[in-house]
Amino acid sequence: QVQLVESGGGLVQAGGSLRLSCAASGRTFYSTGWFRQAPGKEREFVAAIKWRSWIATRYADSVKGRVTISRDSAKNTVHLQMNSLKSEDTAVYYCASGPGYGLGNTERDFEYWGQGTQVTVSS
């Protein structure tokens, strides 16, 4: 089992920044993904990082250039730095852990999920 706890969400004005964190405990895993779900929409991929054998990152086109995913191995925490936020970034953000054999961008690529943190961007 893996326990994931997201933090860092909140209310921010358009153009602002937030840093989300995903703190993990439990069994070992080798990738973390961030997804988001806006009201009335399906959950969608945001970014992912893997560290099995080598480190790799992947971003959705909608956030590329505005979002950076990183890992603090000492704290077993993955961060999602989000800059130049837009109203369309408003959603509940979830982190998820996976085995890290690849770097997929679908929910099937991840096994355990956190409870989510709300991000609201006001225009």
PDB file of C-alpha atoms in Angstrom:
ATOM      1  CA  GLN A   1       0.000   0.000   0.000  1.00  0.00           C
ATOM      2  CA  VAL A   2       1.019   3.583  -0.669  1.00  0.00           C
ATOM      3  CA  GLN A   3      -0.445   6.567   1.102  1.00  0.00           C
ATOM      4  CA  LEU A   4      -0.409   9.864  -0.759  1.00  0.00           C
ATOM      5  CA  VAL A   5      -1.321  13.242   0.682  1.00  0.00           C
ATOM      6  CA  GLU A   6      -1.604  16.318  -1.500  1.00  0.00           C
ATOM      7  CA  SER A   7      -1.184  19.847  -0.192  1.00  0.00           C
ATOM      8  CA  GLY A   8      -0.621  23.357  -1.458  1.00  0.00           C
ATOM      9  CA  GLY A   9      -3.895  24.023  -3.184  1.00  0.00           C
ATOM     10  CA  GLY A  10      -5.830  27.207  -2.715  1.00  0.00           C
ATOM     11  CA  LEU A  11      -7.240  30.323  -4.310  1.00  0.00           C
ATOM     12  CA  VAL A  12      -4.967  32.355  -6.557  1.00  0.00           C
ATOM     13  CA  GLN A  13      -5.456  35.108  -9.083  1.00  0.00           C
ATOM     14  CA  ALA A  14      -4.872  34.497 -12.757  1.00  0.00           C
ATOM     15  CA  GLY A  15      -1.203  34.865 -13.556  1.00  0.00           C
ATOM     16  CA  GLY A  16      -0.186  33.723 -10.101  1.00  0.00           C
ATOM     17  CA  SER A  17       1.666  30.636  -8.940  1.00  0.00           C
ATOM     18  CA  LEU A  18       1.100  27.676  -6.663  1.00  0.00           C
ATOM     19  CA  ARG A  19       3.254  24.768  -5.621  1.00  0.00           C
ATOM     20  CA  LEU A  20       1.461  21.529  -4.946  1.00  0.00           C
ATOM     21  CA  SER A  21       3.099  18.771  -2.954  1.00  0.00           C
ATOM     22  CA  CYS A  22       2.463  15.053  -2.820  1.00  0.00           C
ATOM     23  CA  ALA A  23       3.877  13.385   0.277  1.00  0.00           C
ATOM     24  CA  ALA A  24       4.139   9.621   0.140  1.00  0.00           C
ATOM     25  CA  SER A  25       4.534   6.806   2.618  1.00  0.00           C
ATOM     26  CA  GLY A  26       4.296   3.053   2.499  1.00  0.00           C
ATOM     27  CA  ARG A  27       5.805   0.701  -0.048  1.00  0.00           C
ATOM     28  CA  THR A  28       8.368   1.744  -2.624  1.00  0.00           C
ATOM     29  CA  PHE A  29       7.262   3.092  -5.982  1.00  0.00           C
ATOM     30  CA  TYR A  30       9.033   4.754  -8.897  1.00  0.00           C
ATOM     31  CA  SER A  31       6.727   7.249 -10.520  1.00  0.00           C
ATOM     32  CA  THR A  32       4.264   9.936  -9.587  1.00  0.00           C
ATOM     33  CA  GLY A  33       1.647  11.518 -11.753  1.00  0.00           C
ATOM     34  CA  TRP A  34      -0.504  14.568 -11.283  1.00  0.00           C
ATOM     35  CA  PHE A  35      -4.024  14.634 -12.702  1.00  0.00           C
ATOM     36  CA  ARG A  36      -6.816  17.139 -12.365  1.00  0.00           C
ATOM     37  CA  GLN A  37     -10.571  17.123 -12.593  1.00  0.00           C
ATOM     38  CA  ALA A  38     -12.608  20.222 -13.251  1.00  0.00           C
ATOM     39  CA  PRO A  39     -16.327  20.349 -12.474  1.00  0.00           C
ATOM     40  CA  GLY A  40     -18.310  18.444 -15.054  1.00  0.00           C
ATOM     41  CA  LYS A  41     -15.209  17.138 -16.791  1.00  0.00           C
ATOM     42  CA  GLU A  42     -13.255  13.915 -16.777  1.00  0.00           C
ATOM     43  CA  ARG A  43     -10.008  13.637 -14.901  1.00  0.00           C
ATOM     44  CA  GLU A  44      -7.069  14.554 -17.103  1.00  0.00           C
ATOM     45  CA  PHE A  45      -3.321  14.120 -17.014  1.00  0.00           C
ATOM     46  CA  VAL A  46      -1.152  17.069 -16.012  1.00  0.00           C
ATOM     47  CA  ALA A  47       2.406  15.841 -15.451  1.00  0.00           C
ATOM     48  CA  ALA A  48       4.413  12.839 -14.344  1.00  0.00           C
ATOM     49  CA  ILE A  49       7.882  11.922 -13.210  1.00  0.00           C
ATOM     50  CA  LYS A  50       9.634   8.568 -12.989  1.00  0.00           C
ATOM     51  CA  TRP A  51      12.905   7.648 -11.361  1.00  0.00           C
ATOM     52  CA  ARG A  52      13.280   3.909 -12.031  1.00  0.00           C
ATOM     53  CA  SER A  53      16.669   3.497 -13.780  1.00  0.00           C
ATOM     54  CA  TRP A  54      16.645   7.123 -14.966  1.00  0.00           C
ATOM     55  CA  ILE A  55      14.669  10.240 -14.313  1.00  0.00           C
ATOM     56  CA  ALA A  56      12.139  11.377 -16.875  1.00  0.00           C
ATOM     57  CA  THR A  57       9.281  13.841 -16.898  1.00  0.00           C
ATOM     58  CA  ARG A  58       6.244  14.290 -19.041  1.00  0.00           C
ATOM     59  CA  TYR A  59       3.727  17.135 -19.359  1.00  0.00           C
ATOM     60  CA  ALA A  60       0.341  17.682 -20.885  1.00  0.00           C
ATOM     61  CA  ASP A  61       0.396  20.135 -23.771  1.00  0.00           C
ATOM     62  CA  SER A  62      -2.005  22.389 -21.898  1.00  0.00           C
ATOM     63  CA  VAL A  63       0.509  23.038 -19.104  1.00  0.00           C
ATOM     64  CA  LYS A  64       3.845  22.665 -20.876  1.00  0.00           C
ATOM     65  CA  GLY A  65       6.083  25.652 -20.159  1.00  0.00           C
ATOM     66  CA  ARG A  66       4.016  26.695 -17.143  1.00  0.00           C
ATOM     67  CA  VAL A  67       4.359  23.657 -14.903  1.00  0.00           C
ATOM     68  CA  THR A  68       7.381  21.865 -13.493  1.00  0.00           C
ATOM     69  CA  ILE A  69       7.308  18.518 -11.715  1.00  0.00           C
ATOM     70  CA  SER A  70      10.150  17.588  -9.399  1.00  0.00           C
ATOM     71  CA  ARG A  71      10.987  15.108  -6.681  1.00  0.00           C
ATOM     72  CA  ASP A  72      12.571  15.546  -3.274  1.00  0.00           C
ATOM     73  CA  SER A  73      13.878  12.049  -2.631  1.00  0.00           C
ATOM     74  CA  ALA A  74      14.931  12.854   0.939  1.00  0.00           C
ATOM     75  CA  LYS A  75      11.357  13.768   1.837  1.00  0.00           C
ATOM     76  CA  ASN A  76       9.687  11.280  -0.505  1.00  0.00           C
ATOM     77  CA  THR A  77       7.697  14.163  -1.882  1.00  0.00           C
ATOM     78  CA  VAL A  78       6.873  15.240  -5.422  1.00  0.00           C
ATOM     79  CA  HIS A  79       6.163  18.878  -6.162  1.00  0.00           C
ATOM     80  CA  LEU A  80       4.173  20.479  -8.952  1.00  0.00           C
ATOM     81  CA  GLN A  81       5.176  24.090  -9.481  1.00  0.00           C
ATOM     82  CA  MET A  82       2.492  25.879 -11.439  1.00  0.00           C
ATOM     83  CA  ASN A  83       3.093  29.346 -12.842  1.00  0.00           C
ATOM     84  CA  SER A  84       1.081  31.729 -15.018  1.00  0.00           C
ATOM     85  CA  LEU A  85      -2.104  30.107 -13.785  1.00  0.00           C
ATOM     86  CA  LYS A  86      -5.263  30.485 -15.832  1.00  0.00           C
ATOM     87  CA  SER A  87      -8.912  30.151 -14.912  1.00  0.00           C
ATOM     88  CA  GLU A  88      -9.012  26.902 -16.880  1.00  0.00           C
ATOM     89  CA  ASP A  89      -6.494  25.432 -14.428  1.00  0.00           C
ATOM     90  CA  THR A  90      -9.217  25.431 -11.785  1.00  0.00           C
ATOM     91  CA  ALA A  91      -9.734  21.838 -10.695  1.00  0.00           C
ATOM     92  CA  VAL A  92      -9.145  19.292  -7.996  1.00  0.00           C
ATOM     93  CA  TYR A  93      -5.579  18.064  -8.394  1.00  0.00           C
ATOM     94  CA  TYR A  94      -4.705  14.473  -7.580  1.00  0.00           C
ATOM     95  CA  CYS A  95      -1.361  12.771  -7.315  1.00  0.00           C
ATOM     96  CA  ALA A  96      -0.882   9.096  -7.963  1.00  0.00           C
ATOM     97  CA  SER A  97       1.956   6.602  -7.645  1.00  0.00           C
ATOM     98  CA  GLY A  98       3.062   3.981 -10.103  1.00  0.00           C
ATOM     99  CA  PRO A  99       5.710   1.347 -10.744  1.00  0.00           C
ATOM    100  CA  GLY A 100       7.768   3.575 -13.044  1.00  0.00           C
ATOM    101  CA  TYR A 101       8.498   1.049 -15.792  1.00  0.00           C
ATOM    102  CA  GLY A 102       7.307   3.635 -18.278  1.00  0.00           C
ATOM    103  CA  LEU A 103       5.969   7.139 -18.087  1.00  0.00           C
ATOM    104  CA  GLY A 104       2.382   6.848 -19.086  1.00  0.00           C
ATOM    105  CA  ASN A 105      -0.190   9.594 -19.001  1.00  0.00           C
ATOM    106  CA  THR A 106      -3.313   7.583 -18.283  1.00  0.00           C
ATOM    107  CA  GLU A 107      -4.926   6.621 -15.016  1.00  0.00           C
ATOM    108  CA  ARG A 108      -4.151   2.975 -15.730  1.00  0.00           C
ATOM    109  CA  ASP A 109      -0.436   3.734 -15.421  1.00  0.00           C
ATOM    110  CA  PHE A 110      -0.830   4.547 -11.720  1.00  0.00           C
ATOM    111  CA  GLU A 111      -1.910   2.404  -8.810  1.00  0.00           C
ATOM    112  CA  TYR A 112      -2.508   4.495  -5.718  1.00  0.00           C
ATOM    113  CA  TRP A 113      -4.210   7.865  -5.490  1.00  0.00           C
ATOM    114  CA  GLY A 114      -4.421  10.715  -3.052  1.00  0.00           C
ATOM    115  CA  GLN A 115      -7.590  12.479  -1.999  1.00  0.00           C
ATOM    116  CA  GLY A 116      -6.940  15.611  -4.021  1.00  0.00           C
ATOM    117  CA  THR A 117      -6.409  19.293  -3.359  1.00  0.00           C
ATOM    118  CA  GLN A 118      -8.531  22.112  -4.750  1.00  0.00           C
ATOM    119  CA  VAL A 119      -6.954  24.750  -6.955  1.00  0.00           C
ATOM    120  CA  THR A 120      -9.102  27.742  -7.830  1.00  0.00           C
ATOM    121  CA  VAL A 121      -7.852  30.433 -10.188  1.00  0.00           C
ATOM    122  CA  SER A 122      -9.851  33.628 -10.221  1.00  0.00           C
ATOM    123  CA  SER A 123      -9.884  35.793 -13.330  1.00  0.00           C
TER     124      SER A 123
END
